[in-house]
mmCIF file of C-alpha atoms in Angstrom:
data_model
loop_
_atom_site.group_PDB
_atom_site.id
_atom_site.type_symbol
_atom_site.label_atom_id
_atom_site.label_comp_id
_atom_site.label_asym_id
_atom_site.label_seq_id
_atom_site.Cartn_x
_atom_site.Cartn_y
_atom_site.Cartn_z
ATOM 1 C CA MET A 13 -4.054 -15.820 60.492
ATOM 2 C CA SER A 14 -2.443 -18.060 58.823
ATOM 3 C CA ASP A 15 -0.139 -18.716 56.530
ATOM 4 C CA GLY A 16 -1.613 -19.690 53.575
ATOM 5 C CA THR A 17 -4.482 -16.988 53.711
ATOM 6 C CA GLN A 18 -1.883 -14.020 54.174
ATOM 7 C CA HIS A 19 0.044 -15.478 51.067
ATOM 8 C CA PRO A 20 -2.433 -16.508 48.106
ATOM 9 C CA ASP A 21 -0.993 -17.814 44.855
ATOM 10 C CA ALA A 22 0.488 -14.911 43.351
ATOM 11 C CA ASP A 23 0.217 -16.364 40.019
ATOM 12 C CA ALA A 24 -3.620 -17.650 39.995
ATOM 13 C CA TRP A 25 -4.457 -13.552 38.559
ATOM 14 C CA ALA A 26 -1.914 -14.427 35.745
ATOM 15 C CA LYS A 27 -2.769 -17.412 35.008
ATOM 16 C CA ALA A 28 -6.124 -16.292 34.826
ATOM 17 C CA CYS A 29 -5.836 -13.691 32.683
ATOM 18 C CA ALA A 30 -3.170 -15.865 30.228
ATOM 19 C CA GLU A 31 -5.951 -18.470 30.021
ATOM 20 C CA ASP A 32 -8.246 -16.146 28.895
ATOM 21 C CA LEU A 33 -6.404 -13.952 27.044
ATOM 22 C CA ALA A 34 -5.332 -17.250 25.278
ATOM 23 C CA ALA A 35 -9.209 -18.315 24.465
ATOM 24 C CA GLU A 36 -9.962 -15.177 23.317
ATOM 25 C CA LYS A 37 -7.473 -15.425 20.784
ATOM 26 C CA ALA A 38 -8.209 -18.997 19.995
ATOM 27 C CA ARG A 39 -11.582 -17.514 19.149
ATOM 28 C CA ARG A 40 -10.905 -14.691 17.156
ATOM 29 C CA ARG A 41 -8.758 -16.812 15.302
ATOM 30 C CA GLY A 42 -11.776 -19.019 14.554
ATOM 31 C CA THR A 43 -14.285 -15.816 13.174
ATOM 32 C CA GLU A 44 -11.594 -13.922 11.476
ATOM 33 C CA GLY A 45 -10.082 -16.020 9.215
ATOM 34 C CA PRO A 46 -6.810 -16.307 7.728
ATOM 35 C CA PRO A 47 -4.469 -13.250 8.526
ATOM 36 C CA PRO A 48 -3.791 -10.578 5.347
ATOM 37 C CA GLY A 49 -1.435 -11.819 2.802
ATOM 38 C CA ASN A 50 1.301 -9.314 1.573
ATOM 39 C CA ALA A 51 0.380 -5.509 0.214
ATOM 40 C CA ALA A 52 0.405 -7.321 -2.975
ATOM 41 C CA GLU A 53 -1.732 -10.335 -2.605
ATOM 42 C CA GLU A 54 -4.430 -7.998 -1.029
ATOM 43 C CA LEU A 55 -4.484 -5.380 -4.054
ATOM 44 C CA ARG A 56 -5.018 -8.167 -6.233
ATOM 45 C CA LYS A 57 -7.965 -9.075 -4.190
ATOM 46 C CA LEU A 58 -9.182 -6.038 -3.933
ATOM 47 C CA VAL A 59 -8.692 -5.355 -7.986
ATOM 48 C CA ASP A 60 -10.738 -8.837 -8.455
ATOM 49 C CA ALA A 61 -13.285 -8.350 -6.005
ATOM 50 C CA VAL A 62 -14.188 -4.740 -7.503
ATOM 51 C CA ALA A 63 -14.170 -6.027 -11.270
ATOM 52 C CA ASP A 64 -16.510 -9.049 -10.250
ATOM 53 C CA LYS A 65 -18.962 -6.322 -8.882
ATOM 54 C CA VAL A 66 -18.767 -4.110 -11.400
ATOM 55 C CA SER A 67 -19.303 -7.366 -13.696
ATOM 56 C CA SER A 68 -22.356 -8.537 -11.613
ATOM 57 C CA LEU A 69 -23.789 -5.004 -12.016
ATOM 58 C CA ARG A 70 -26.756 -5.528 -14.194
ATOM 59 C CA THR A 71 -28.897 -2.571 -14.578
ATOM 60 C CA PRO A 72 -31.907 -2.557 -17.474
ATOM 61 C CA LEU A 73 -30.984 1.069 -18.001
ATOM 62 C CA LEU A 74 -27.229 0.108 -19.646
ATOM 63 C CA GLY A 75 -27.892 -1.714 -22.994
ATOM 64 C CA MET A 76 -26.118 -4.504 -24.230
ATOM 65 C CA GLY A 77 -23.855 -2.666 -25.627
ATOM 66 C CA ALA A 78 -22.841 -0.697 -22.248
ATOM 67 C CA GLN A 79 -22.298 -3.802 -20.843
ATOM 68 C CA ASP A 80 -19.845 -5.112 -22.927
ATOM 69 C CA ALA A 81 -18.274 -1.867 -22.492
ATOM 70 C CA VAL A 82 -18.069 -2.538 -18.350
ATOM 71 C CA GLN A 83 -16.872 -5.782 -19.034
ATOM 72 C CA GLN A 84 -14.207 -4.420 -21.903
ATOM 73 C CA LEU A 85 -13.410 -2.020 -19.396
ATOM 74 C CA VAL A 86 -12.744 -3.891 -16.269
ATOM 75 C CA SER A 87 -10.777 -6.482 -18.147
ATOM 76 C CA GLN A 88 -8.732 -3.580 -19.004
ATOM 77 C CA ALA A 89 -7.991 -2.274 -15.466
ATOM 78 C CA LYS A 90 -7.068 -6.173 -14.931
ATOM 79 C CA ALA A 91 -4.629 -6.559 -17.485
ATOM 80 C CA ALA A 92 -2.921 -3.043 -16.993
ATOM 81 C CA VAL A 93 -2.741 -3.955 -13.127
ATOM 82 C CA GLU A 94 -1.496 -7.427 -12.727
ATOM 83 C CA PRO A 95 1.565 -6.806 -14.815
ATOM 84 C CA VAL A 96 2.444 -4.197 -12.279
ATOM 85 C CA ILE A 97 1.496 -5.760 -8.870
ATOM 86 C CA GLU A 98 3.709 -9.122 -10.617
ATOM 87 C CA ARG A 99 6.729 -6.760 -11.790
ATOM 88 C CA ASN A 100 7.159 -4.958 -8.269
ATOM 89 C CA PRO A 101 5.213 -6.945 -5.306
ATOM 90 C CA GLN A 102 7.397 -5.434 -3.127
ATOM 91 C CA VAL A 103 6.915 -2.062 -3.806
ATOM 92 C CA PHE A 104 3.557 -2.489 -2.450
ATOM 93 C CA ASP A 105 4.818 -3.569 1.016
ATOM 94 C CA HIS A 106 6.466 -0.420 1.059
ATOM 95 C CA LEU A 107 3.870 1.702 0.553
ATOM 96 C CA ALA A 108 1.562 -0.314 2.951
ATOM 97 C CA ALA A 109 4.730 0.298 5.933
ATOM 98 C CA ALA A 110 4.987 4.025 4.458
ATOM 99 C CA GLY A 111 0.908 4.155 5.072
ATOM 100 C CA ASN A 112 1.061 2.658 8.042
ATOM 101 C CA GLU A 113 4.066 5.000 9.187
ATOM 102 C CA LEU A 114 1.917 8.338 8.185
ATOM 103 C CA LEU A 115 -1.105 6.741 9.962
ATOM 104 C CA ALA A 116 1.059 6.730 13.519
ATOM 105 C CA ALA A 117 2.487 10.349 13.046
ATOM 106 C CA TYR A 118 -0.916 11.529 12.374
ATOM 107 C CA ARG A 119 -2.360 9.681 15.325
ATOM 108 C CA SER A 120 0.567 11.492 17.505
ATOM 109 C CA ALA A 121 -0.004 14.713 16.370
ATOM 110 C CA VAL A 122 -3.781 14.385 17.095
ATOM 111 C CA GLU A 123 -3.004 12.981 20.686
ATOM 112 C CA GLY A 124 -0.787 15.473 21.528
ATOM 113 C CA GLN A 125 -3.269 18.287 20.202
ATOM 114 C CA GLU A 126 -5.776 16.877 22.308
ATOM 115 C CA ARG A 127 -3.825 16.495 25.251
ATOM 116 C CA ARG A 128 -3.524 20.403 24.969
ATOM 117 C CA TRP A 129 -7.019 21.171 24.158
ATOM 118 C CA THR A 130 -8.339 19.344 27.095
ATOM 119 C CA ARG A 131 -5.724 20.811 29.457
ATOM 120 C CA GLY A 132 -7.612 24.312 29.273
ATOM 121 C CA PRO A 133 -6.432 27.123 28.782
ATOM 122 C CA ASP A 134 -5.206 28.454 32.566
ATOM 123 C CA ALA A 135 -3.746 25.018 33.064
ATOM 124 C CA PRO A 136 0.484 25.359 33.538
ATOM 125 C CA PRO A 137 2.202 23.640 30.395
ATOM 126 C CA PRO A 138 3.625 20.581 30.779
ATOM 127 C CA THR A 139 6.956 19.658 32.471
ATOM 128 C CA ARG A 140 9.744 17.724 30.949
ATOM 129 C CA ALA A 141 12.104 15.082 32.882
ATOM 130 C CA LYS A 142 15.412 17.719 33.136
ATOM 131 C CA ARG A 143 18.420 15.802 32.188
ATOM 132 C CA GLU A 144 22.294 16.529 32.891
ATOM 133 C CA ASP A 145 23.075 18.433 29.438
ATOM 134 C CA ASP A 146 20.335 20.670 29.846
ATOM 135 C CA GLY A 147 22.354 22.784 32.372
ATOM 136 C CA PRO A 148 21.094 24.818 35.258
ATOM 137 C CA ASP A 149 17.227 24.919 35.689
ATOM 138 C CA PRO A 150 16.535 28.925 34.745
ATOM 139 C CA THR A 151 13.517 29.023 37.768
ATOM 140 C CA GLU A 152 14.410 28.804 41.462
ATOM 141 C CA HIS A 153 12.448 26.773 43.256
ATOM 142 C CA ILE A 154 11.118 28.014 46.927
ATOM 143 C CA ASP A 155 9.671 25.976 50.008
ATOM 144 C CA LEU A 156 6.856 27.941 51.340
ATOM 145 C CA ASP A 157 6.894 25.307 54.124
#
């Protein structure tokens, strides 16, 4: 065999994967829209969206007085939330980070429990790597060969 057939371009696969990944990222950026802002901005957008949705609900079961009361309630809620967001925008970033940490801890706990469930009752417990400060191994390994 020639040298060219034995050693194909080792980077060809990596290059193709990188190109595919870049194309997929570009496609997703085009369909997903802009990335989210900070937590305070996102809360403000949520409050505005909920207020708009509640304001747009017009049911014939509610009289004009009830609809005016709903509008007033929405306005009061927005007026109460806005100063809190303005004074403490970093608090919402911290709350979002704490939520992410809680989610990561929950996932870790669930994954560990799933491993124990799927291992079965007769499976041996998982072993961990021995460290130097663990002391002598309490079990004796016997080679039967």
